[in-house]
Coordinates of C-alpha atoms (C1' of nucleotides) in Angstrom, one line a residue:
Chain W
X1 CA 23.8 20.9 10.7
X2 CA 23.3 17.6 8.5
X3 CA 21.8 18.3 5.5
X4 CA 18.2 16.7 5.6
X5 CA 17.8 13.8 3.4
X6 CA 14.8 13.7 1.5
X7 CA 13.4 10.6 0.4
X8 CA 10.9 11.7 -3.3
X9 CA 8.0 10.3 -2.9
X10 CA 5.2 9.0 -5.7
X11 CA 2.6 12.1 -5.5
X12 CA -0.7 9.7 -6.0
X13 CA 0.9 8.3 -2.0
X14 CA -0.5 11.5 -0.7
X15 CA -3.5 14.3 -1.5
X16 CA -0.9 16.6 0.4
X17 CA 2.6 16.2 0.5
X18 CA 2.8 15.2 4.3
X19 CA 6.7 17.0 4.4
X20 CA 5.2 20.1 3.2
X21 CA 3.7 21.1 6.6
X22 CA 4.5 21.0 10.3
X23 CA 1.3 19.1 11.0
X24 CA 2.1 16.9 7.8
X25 CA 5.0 15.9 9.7
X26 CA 3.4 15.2 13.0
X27 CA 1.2 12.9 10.9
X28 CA 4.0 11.1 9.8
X29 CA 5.4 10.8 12.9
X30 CA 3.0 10.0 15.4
X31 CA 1.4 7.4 12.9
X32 CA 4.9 5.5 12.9
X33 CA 4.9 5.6 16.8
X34 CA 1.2 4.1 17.0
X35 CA 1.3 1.6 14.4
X36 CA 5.2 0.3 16.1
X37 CA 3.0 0.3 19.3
X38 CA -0.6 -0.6 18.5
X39 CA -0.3 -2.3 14.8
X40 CA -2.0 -1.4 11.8
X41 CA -5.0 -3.5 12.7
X42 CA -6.0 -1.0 15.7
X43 CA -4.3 2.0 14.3
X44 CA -7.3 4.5 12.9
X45 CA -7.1 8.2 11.4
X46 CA -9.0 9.0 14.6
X47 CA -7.2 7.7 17.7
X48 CA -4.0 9.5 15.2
X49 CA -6.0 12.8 15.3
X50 CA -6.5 12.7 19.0
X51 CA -3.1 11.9 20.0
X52 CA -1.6 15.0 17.7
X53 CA -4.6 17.2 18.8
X54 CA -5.8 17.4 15.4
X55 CA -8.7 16.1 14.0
X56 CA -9.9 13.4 11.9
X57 CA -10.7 15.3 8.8
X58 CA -7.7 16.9 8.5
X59 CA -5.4 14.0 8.1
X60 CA -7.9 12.9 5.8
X61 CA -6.6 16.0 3.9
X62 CA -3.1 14.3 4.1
X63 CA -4.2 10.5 3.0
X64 CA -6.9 8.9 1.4
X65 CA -7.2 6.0 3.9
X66 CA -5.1 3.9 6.3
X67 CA -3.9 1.8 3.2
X68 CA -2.5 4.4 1.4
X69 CA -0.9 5.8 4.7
X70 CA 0.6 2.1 5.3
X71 CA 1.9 2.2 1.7
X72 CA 3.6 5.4 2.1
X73 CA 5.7 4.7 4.9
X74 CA 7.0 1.5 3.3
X75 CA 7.7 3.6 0.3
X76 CA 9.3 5.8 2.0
X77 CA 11.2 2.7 4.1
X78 CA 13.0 1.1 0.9
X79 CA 14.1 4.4 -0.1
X80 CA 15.6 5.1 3.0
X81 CA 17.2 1.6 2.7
X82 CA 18.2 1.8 -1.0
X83 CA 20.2 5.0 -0.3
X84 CA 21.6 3.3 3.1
X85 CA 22.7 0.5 1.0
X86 CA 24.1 2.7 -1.9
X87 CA 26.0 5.0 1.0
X88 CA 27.7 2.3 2.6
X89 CA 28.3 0.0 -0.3
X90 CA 29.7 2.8 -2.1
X91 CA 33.4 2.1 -2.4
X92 CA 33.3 -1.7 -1.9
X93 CA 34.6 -3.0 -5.5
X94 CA 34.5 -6.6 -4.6
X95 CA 30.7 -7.8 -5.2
X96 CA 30.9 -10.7 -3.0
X97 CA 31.7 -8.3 0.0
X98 CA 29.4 -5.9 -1.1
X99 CA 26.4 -8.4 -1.0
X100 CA 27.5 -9.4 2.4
X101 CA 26.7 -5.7 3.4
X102 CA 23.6 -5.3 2.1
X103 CA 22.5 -9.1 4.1
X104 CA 23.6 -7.3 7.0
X105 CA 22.0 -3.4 6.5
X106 CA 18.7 -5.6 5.7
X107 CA 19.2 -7.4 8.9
X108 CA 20.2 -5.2 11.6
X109 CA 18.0 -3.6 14.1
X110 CA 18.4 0.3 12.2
X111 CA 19.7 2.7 14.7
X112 CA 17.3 6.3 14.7
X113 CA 19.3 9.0 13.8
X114 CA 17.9 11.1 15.7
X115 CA 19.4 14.0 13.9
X116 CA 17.9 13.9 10.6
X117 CA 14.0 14.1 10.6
X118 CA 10.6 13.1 12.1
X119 CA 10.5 9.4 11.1
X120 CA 12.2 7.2 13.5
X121 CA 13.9 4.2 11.4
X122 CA 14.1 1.9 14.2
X123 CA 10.4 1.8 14.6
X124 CA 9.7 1.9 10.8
X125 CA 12.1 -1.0 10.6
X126 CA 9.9 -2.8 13.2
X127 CA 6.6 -1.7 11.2
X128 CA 8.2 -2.9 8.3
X129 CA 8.7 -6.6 9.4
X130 CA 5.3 -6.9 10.6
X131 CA 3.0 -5.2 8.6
X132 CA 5.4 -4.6 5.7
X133 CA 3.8 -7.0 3.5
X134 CA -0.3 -6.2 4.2
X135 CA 1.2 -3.5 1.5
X136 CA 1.3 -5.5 -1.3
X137 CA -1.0 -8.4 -0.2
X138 CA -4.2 -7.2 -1.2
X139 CA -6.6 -7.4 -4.0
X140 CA -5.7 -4.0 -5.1
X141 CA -2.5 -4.9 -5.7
X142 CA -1.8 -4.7 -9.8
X143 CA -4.3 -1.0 -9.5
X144 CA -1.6 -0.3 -6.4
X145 CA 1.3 -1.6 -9.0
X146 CA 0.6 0.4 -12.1
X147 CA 0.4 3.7 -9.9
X148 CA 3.8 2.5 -9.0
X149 CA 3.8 2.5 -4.9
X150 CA 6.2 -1.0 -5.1
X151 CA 9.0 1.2 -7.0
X152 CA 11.2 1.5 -4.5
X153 CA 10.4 -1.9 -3.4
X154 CA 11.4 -3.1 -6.7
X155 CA 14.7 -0.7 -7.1
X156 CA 15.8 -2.1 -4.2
X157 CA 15.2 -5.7 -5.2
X158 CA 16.9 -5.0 -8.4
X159 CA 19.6 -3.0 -7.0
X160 CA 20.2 -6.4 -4.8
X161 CA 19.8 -8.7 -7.7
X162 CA 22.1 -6.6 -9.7
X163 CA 25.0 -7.4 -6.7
X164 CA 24.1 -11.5 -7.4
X165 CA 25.0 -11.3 -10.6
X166 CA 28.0 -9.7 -10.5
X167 CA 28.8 -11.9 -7.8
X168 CA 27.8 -14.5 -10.4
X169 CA 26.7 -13.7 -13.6
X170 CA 26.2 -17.3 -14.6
X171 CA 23.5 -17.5 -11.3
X172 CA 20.0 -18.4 -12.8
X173 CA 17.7 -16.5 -10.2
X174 CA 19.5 -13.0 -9.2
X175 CA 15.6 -11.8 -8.8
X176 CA 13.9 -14.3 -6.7
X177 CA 17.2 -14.3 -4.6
X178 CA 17.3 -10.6 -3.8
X179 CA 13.3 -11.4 -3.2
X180 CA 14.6 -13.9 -0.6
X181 CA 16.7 -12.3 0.7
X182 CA 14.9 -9.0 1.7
X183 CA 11.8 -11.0 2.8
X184 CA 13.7 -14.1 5.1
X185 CA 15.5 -11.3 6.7
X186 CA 12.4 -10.0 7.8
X187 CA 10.5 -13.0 8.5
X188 CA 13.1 -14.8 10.3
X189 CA 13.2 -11.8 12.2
X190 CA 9.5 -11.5 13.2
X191 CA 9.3 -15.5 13.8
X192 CA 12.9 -15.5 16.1
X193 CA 10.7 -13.0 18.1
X194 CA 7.6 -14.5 18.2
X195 CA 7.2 -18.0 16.9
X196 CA 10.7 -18.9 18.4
X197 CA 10.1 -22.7 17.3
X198 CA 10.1 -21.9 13.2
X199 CA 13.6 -20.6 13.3
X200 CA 17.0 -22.4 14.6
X201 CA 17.8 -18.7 16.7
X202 CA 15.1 -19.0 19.2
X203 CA 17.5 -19.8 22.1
X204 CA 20.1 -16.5 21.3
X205 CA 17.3 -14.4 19.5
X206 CA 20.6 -12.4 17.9
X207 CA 20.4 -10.7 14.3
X208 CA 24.0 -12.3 13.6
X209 CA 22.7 -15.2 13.1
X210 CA 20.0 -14.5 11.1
X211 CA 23.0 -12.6 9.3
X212 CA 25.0 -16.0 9.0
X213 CA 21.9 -18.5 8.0
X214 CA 21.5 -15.8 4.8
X215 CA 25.2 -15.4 4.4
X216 CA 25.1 -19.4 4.3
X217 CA 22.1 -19.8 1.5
X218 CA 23.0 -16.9 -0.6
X219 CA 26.6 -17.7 -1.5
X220 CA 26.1 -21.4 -1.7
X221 CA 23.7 -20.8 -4.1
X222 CA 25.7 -18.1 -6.1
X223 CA 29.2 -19.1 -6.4
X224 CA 30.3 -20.7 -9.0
X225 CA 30.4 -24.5 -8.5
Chain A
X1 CA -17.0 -44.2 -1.4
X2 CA -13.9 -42.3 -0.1
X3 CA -13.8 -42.5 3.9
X4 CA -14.0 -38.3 4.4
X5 CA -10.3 -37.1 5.4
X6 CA -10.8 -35.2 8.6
X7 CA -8.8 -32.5 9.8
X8 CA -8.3 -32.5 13.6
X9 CA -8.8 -28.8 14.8
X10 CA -7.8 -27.0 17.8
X11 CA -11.6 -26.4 19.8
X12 CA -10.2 -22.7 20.6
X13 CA -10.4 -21.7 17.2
X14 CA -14.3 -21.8 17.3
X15 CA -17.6 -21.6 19.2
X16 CA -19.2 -24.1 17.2
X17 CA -17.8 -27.2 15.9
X18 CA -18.7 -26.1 11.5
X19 CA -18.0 -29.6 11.0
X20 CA -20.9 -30.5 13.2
X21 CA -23.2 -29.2 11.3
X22 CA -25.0 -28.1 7.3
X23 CA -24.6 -24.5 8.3
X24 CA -21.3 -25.2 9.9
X25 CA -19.8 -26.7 6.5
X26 CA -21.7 -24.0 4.2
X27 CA -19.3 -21.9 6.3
X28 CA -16.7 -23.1 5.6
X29 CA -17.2 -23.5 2.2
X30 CA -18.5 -20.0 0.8
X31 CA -15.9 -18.4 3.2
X32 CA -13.7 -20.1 1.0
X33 CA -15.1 -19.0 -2.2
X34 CA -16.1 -15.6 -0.8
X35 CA -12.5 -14.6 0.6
X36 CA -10.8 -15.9 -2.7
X37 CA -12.7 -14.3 -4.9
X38 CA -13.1 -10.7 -2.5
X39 CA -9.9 -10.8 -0.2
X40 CA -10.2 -11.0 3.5
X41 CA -10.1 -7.1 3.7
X42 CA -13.4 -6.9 2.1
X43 CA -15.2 -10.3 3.4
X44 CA -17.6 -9.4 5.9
X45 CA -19.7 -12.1 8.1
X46 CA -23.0 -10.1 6.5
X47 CA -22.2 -10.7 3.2
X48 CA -21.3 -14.2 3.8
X49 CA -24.9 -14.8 6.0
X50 CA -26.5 -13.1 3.0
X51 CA -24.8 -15.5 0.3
X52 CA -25.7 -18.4 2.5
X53 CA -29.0 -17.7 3.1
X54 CA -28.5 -17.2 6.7
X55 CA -27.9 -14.8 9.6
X56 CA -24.6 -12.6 11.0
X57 CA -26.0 -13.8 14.2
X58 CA -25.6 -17.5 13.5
X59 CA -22.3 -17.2 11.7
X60 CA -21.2 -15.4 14.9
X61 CA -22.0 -18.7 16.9
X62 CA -19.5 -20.7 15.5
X63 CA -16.6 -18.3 15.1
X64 CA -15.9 -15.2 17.6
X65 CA -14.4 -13.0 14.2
X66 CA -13.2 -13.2 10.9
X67 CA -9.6 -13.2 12.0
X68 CA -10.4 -16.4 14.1
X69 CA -12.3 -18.3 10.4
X70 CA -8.6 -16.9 9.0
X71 CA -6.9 -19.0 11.5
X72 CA -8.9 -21.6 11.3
X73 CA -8.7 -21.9 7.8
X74 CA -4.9 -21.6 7.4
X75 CA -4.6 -24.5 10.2
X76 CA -6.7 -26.7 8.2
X77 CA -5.1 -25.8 5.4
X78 CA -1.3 -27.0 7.1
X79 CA -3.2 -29.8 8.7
X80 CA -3.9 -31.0 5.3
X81 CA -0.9 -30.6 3.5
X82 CA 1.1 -32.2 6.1
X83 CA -1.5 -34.9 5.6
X84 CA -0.8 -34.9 2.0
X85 CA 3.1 -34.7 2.4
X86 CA 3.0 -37.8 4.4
X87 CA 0.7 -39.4 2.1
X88 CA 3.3 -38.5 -0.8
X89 CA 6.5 -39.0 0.6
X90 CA 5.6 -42.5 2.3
X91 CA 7.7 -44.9 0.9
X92 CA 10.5 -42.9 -0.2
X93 CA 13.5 -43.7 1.4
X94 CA 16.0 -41.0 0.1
X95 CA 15.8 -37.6 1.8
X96 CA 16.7 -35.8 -1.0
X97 CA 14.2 -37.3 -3.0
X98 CA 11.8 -36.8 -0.1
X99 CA 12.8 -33.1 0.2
X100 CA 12.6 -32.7 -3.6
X101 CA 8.9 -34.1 -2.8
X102 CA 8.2 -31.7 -0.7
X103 CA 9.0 -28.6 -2.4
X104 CA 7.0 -29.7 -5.4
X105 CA 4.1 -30.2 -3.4
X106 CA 4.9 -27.2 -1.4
X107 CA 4.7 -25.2 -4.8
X108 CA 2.1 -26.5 -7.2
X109 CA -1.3 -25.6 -7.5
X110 CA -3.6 -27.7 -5.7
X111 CA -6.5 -29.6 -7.4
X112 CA -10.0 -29.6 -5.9
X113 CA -10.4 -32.7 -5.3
X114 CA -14.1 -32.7 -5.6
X115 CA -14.9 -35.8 -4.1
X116 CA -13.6 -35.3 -0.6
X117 CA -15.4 -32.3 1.0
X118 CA -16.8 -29.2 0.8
X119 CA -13.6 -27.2 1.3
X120 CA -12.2 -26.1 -2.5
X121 CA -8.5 -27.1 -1.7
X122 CA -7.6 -25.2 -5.2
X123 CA -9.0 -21.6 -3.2
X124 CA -7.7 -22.1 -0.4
X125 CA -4.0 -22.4 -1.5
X126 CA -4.7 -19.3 -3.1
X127 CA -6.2 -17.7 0.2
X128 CA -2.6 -19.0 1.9
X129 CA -0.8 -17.7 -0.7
X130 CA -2.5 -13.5 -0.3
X131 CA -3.6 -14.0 3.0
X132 CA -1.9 -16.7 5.0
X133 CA 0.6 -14.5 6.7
X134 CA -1.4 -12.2 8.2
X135 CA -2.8 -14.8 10.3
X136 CA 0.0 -14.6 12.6
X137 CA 1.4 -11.0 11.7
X138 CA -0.5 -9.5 14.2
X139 CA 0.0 -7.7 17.9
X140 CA -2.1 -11.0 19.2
X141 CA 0.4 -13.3 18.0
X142 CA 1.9 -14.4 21.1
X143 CA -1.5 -14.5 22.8
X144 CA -2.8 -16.7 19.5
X145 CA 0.5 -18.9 19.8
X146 CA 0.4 -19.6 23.5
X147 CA -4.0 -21.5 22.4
X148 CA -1.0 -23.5 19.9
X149 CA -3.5 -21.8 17.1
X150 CA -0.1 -22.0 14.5
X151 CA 0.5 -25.7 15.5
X152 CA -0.2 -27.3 12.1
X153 CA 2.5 -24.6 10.3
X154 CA 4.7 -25.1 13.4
X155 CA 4.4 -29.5 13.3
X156 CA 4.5 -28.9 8.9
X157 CA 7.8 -27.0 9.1
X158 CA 9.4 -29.5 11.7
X159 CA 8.7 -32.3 9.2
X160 CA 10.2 -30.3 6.6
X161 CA 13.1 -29.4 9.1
X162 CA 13.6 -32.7 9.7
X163 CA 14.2 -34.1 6.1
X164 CA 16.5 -31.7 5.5
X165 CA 18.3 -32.9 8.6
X166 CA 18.4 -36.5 7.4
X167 CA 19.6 -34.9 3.7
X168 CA 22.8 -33.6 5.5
X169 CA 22.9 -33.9 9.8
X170 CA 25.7 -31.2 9.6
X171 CA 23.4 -28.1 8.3
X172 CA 23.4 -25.8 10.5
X173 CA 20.0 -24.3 9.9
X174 CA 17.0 -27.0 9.0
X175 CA 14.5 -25.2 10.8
X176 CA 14.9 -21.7 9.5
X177 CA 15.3 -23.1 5.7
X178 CA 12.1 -25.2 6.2
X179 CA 10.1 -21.7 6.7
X180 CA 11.9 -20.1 4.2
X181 CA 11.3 -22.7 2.0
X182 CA 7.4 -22.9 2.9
X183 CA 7.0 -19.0 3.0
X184 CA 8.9 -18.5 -0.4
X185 CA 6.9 -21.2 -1.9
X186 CA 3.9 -19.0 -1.9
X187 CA 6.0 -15.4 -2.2
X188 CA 7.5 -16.4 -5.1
X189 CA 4.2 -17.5 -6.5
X190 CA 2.3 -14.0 -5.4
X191 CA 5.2 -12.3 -7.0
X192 CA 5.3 -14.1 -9.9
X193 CA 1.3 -13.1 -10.9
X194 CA 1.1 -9.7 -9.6
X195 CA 4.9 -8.0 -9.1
X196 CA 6.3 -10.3 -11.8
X197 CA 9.4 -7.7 -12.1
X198 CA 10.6 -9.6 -8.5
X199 CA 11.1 -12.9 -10.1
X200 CA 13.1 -14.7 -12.8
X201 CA 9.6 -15.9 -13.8
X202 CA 7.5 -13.4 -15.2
X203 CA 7.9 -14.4 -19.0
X204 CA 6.7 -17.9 -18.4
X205 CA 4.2 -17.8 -15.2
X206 CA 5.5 -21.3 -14.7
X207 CA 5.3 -23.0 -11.4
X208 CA 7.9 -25.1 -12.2
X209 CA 10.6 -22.4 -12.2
X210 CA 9.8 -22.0 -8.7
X211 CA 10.7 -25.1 -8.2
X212 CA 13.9 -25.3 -9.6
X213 CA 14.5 -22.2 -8.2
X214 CA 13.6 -23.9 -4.8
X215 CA 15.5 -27.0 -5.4
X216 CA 18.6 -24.9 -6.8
X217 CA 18.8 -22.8 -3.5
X218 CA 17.6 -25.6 -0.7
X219 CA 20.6 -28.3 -2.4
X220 CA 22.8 -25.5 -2.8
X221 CA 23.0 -25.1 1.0
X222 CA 22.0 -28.3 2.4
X223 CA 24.7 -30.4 0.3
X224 CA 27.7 -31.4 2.3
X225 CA 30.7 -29.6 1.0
Chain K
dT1 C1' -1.2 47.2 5.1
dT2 C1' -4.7 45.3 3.0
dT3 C1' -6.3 41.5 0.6
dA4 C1' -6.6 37.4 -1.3
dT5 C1' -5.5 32.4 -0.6
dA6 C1' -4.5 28.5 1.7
dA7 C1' -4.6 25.5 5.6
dT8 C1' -6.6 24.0 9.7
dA9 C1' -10.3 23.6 13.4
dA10 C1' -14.8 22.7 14.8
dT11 C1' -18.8 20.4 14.1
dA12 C1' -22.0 17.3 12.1
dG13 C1' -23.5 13.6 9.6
dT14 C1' -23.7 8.9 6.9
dA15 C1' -22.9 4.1 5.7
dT16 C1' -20.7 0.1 7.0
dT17 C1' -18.5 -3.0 10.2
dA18 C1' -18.3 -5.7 14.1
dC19 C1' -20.4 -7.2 17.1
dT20 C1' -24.4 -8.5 21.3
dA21 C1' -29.1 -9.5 22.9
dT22 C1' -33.7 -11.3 22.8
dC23 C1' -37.3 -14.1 21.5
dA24 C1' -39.8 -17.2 18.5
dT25 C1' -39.8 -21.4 16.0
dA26 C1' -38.3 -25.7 14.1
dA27 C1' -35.8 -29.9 14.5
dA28 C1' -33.6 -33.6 16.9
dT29 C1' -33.4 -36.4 21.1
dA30 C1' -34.7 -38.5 25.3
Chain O
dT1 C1' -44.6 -36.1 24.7
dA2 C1' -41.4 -33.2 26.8
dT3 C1' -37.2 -31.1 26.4
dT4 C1' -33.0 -29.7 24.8
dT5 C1' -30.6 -27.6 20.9
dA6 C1' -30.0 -25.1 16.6
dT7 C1' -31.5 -21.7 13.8
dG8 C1' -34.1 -17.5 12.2
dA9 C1' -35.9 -13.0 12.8
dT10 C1' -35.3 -8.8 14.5
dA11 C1' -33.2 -5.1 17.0
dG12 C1' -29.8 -2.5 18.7
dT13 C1' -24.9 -0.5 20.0
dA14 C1' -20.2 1.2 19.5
dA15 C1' -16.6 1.9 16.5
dT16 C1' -14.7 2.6 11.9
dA17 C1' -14.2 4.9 7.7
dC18 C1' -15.2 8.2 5.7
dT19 C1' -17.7 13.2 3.6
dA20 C1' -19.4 17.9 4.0
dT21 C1' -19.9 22.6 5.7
dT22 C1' -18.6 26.6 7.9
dA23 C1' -15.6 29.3 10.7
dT24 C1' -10.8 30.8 11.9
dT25 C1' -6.3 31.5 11.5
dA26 C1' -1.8 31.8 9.2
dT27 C1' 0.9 33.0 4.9
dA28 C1' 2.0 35.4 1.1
dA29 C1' 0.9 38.6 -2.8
dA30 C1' -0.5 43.2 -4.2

DNA sequence: TTTATAATAATAGTATTACTATCATAAATA
DNA sequence: TATTTATGATAGTAATACTATTATTATAAA
């Protein structure tokens, strides 16, 4: 049996810890299912309560509101990424190849491991590219930033931007890069899918290329010239 | 007397014409206001009627919902720029110049210009910049994209795709650097005033960095090698 | 084993949102 | 002057986004 990995969460995500409790998890669960399938827009605590059996008020118990919700599970996304990234980065010296890796565990269609827990990566990873940014795109969002829900969003950018540098140390923008970067992989992604015309993949619709347009702009812009 | 710069819209996007009409424009123009100052998430068709002086009823007889204004607004919104681009880059020969052109007025902050009409150009960059995405990150967005709703972002990244063509006919990805370059444009400026730890900008809250920044990666990769 | 203590279920209720419908009236046009 | 059209006034509905209360059940401490 795998060891579980457990991904800490910020506490002021949840009113209860949603891994502390069987129906906790279902929450978690179910709400990544629904919003993969329905979206966020026509996702609501109540059609969630129905389809687990439970009811409205006690996911309300769980989360303060759909937002929150939303905010954890990308949260709880770029952790799972960071320690992807750090696990299969791990003994790559060479920083050039090691940023290659991280273009392509950014890219990639994630795999569900079925094994390890409730939350099934493939869908999140789907969530993620279309609602990923309705996170951070509010009003709310410096109140949202100094309870620190965008950490693990920002650890991972840094963690990426860390990577340009040593690829370059000379390179003037490791930050907005590793922005880039995390952001084109999902957008390219969501407009190869569904505004076909905005991207130069709409005829194959493959992640590899994707892969090799972000391969292209990142290290002509680092290297050395 | 400036001849009024129109806007050609697509007739699906609303019931009534709000160019046809006073109540139509004051529409328009305190949505504008409203939704920059509130956010979409908490701009309802009753406040607006009551800022207006009007009903929800007869705001509901030009547009179906507030995600349909959204779209509307974000296709006038490329509808002008690309106006403005063409305006600005008219009688520049050079591509690269051109491109340069572009990203600039891609980047900077728009001035009202008060003169023209009732729509505050200045807000409604802003409203792109927080909210623009969401108008096509939705589960509708095929059905939205087949009424050619995202035509003026679609025809506004071709241009942009097509400059960089002429800068170097050998890249291998115009069309997916055009979008990248639009949607990072705005990212980088979000990020930059309210997750400045993303950027290489946060000590200066210069958009002028963005723009080298832009420039820095779009040469980097279009330049023949 | 009893008892305290949590967690959940069941139920109800409120304010707001997102609309739709109807009818009267004012303004524009033919 | 008659008629079309736009707006205003008013009402109403279904769904959303919650909050509150009380009854049960499961768990864990004494």
């Amino acid at each position: 049996m795998k060891p579980q990995l457990q991904i800490r969460m910020n506490e002021a995500l949840y009113l209860r810890n949603p891994e502390s409790s069987a129906l906790g998890k279902s929450i978690i669960k179910h709400s990544v299912e629904m919003i993969y399938a329905q979206g966020i827009e026509t996702f609501t605590f109540k059609k969630l309560a129905a389809e687990i059996g439970t009811t409205e008020a006690s996911i309300y118990r769980y989360f303060e509101n759909k937002h929150k919700l939303l905010v954890y599970l990308t949260a709880w996304y770029w952790g799972w990424l960071e320690f992807q990234i750090s696990f299969h980065t791990n003994n790559i010296k060479e920083p050039a190849v090691k940023l290659k890796r991280v273009i392509k565990l950014l890219t990639s269609t994630v795999v569900d491991d079925k094994q390890t827990h409730h939350i099934n990566e493939s869908f999140l990873h789907q969530i993620i590219i279309a609602e990923g940014s309705k996170a951070y795109l509010t009003k709310q969002v410096g109140e949202d930033n100094k309870q620190q829900f965008f950490k693990p969003y920002k650890d991972l950018c840094a963690v990426i931007g860390h990577i340009i540098s040593e690829v370059n140390p000379k390179y003037k923008y490791p930050k907005s890069l590793a922005t880039t970067i995390v952001e084109m992989a999902h957008f390219q992604n969501f407009f190869m899918n569904n505004l076909p015309s905005l991207t130069d993949f709409g005829k194959t619709k493959e992640e590899s290329e994707i892969i090799a347009f972000l391969n292209d702009l990142v290290f002509s812009s680092v290297k050395k010239k």
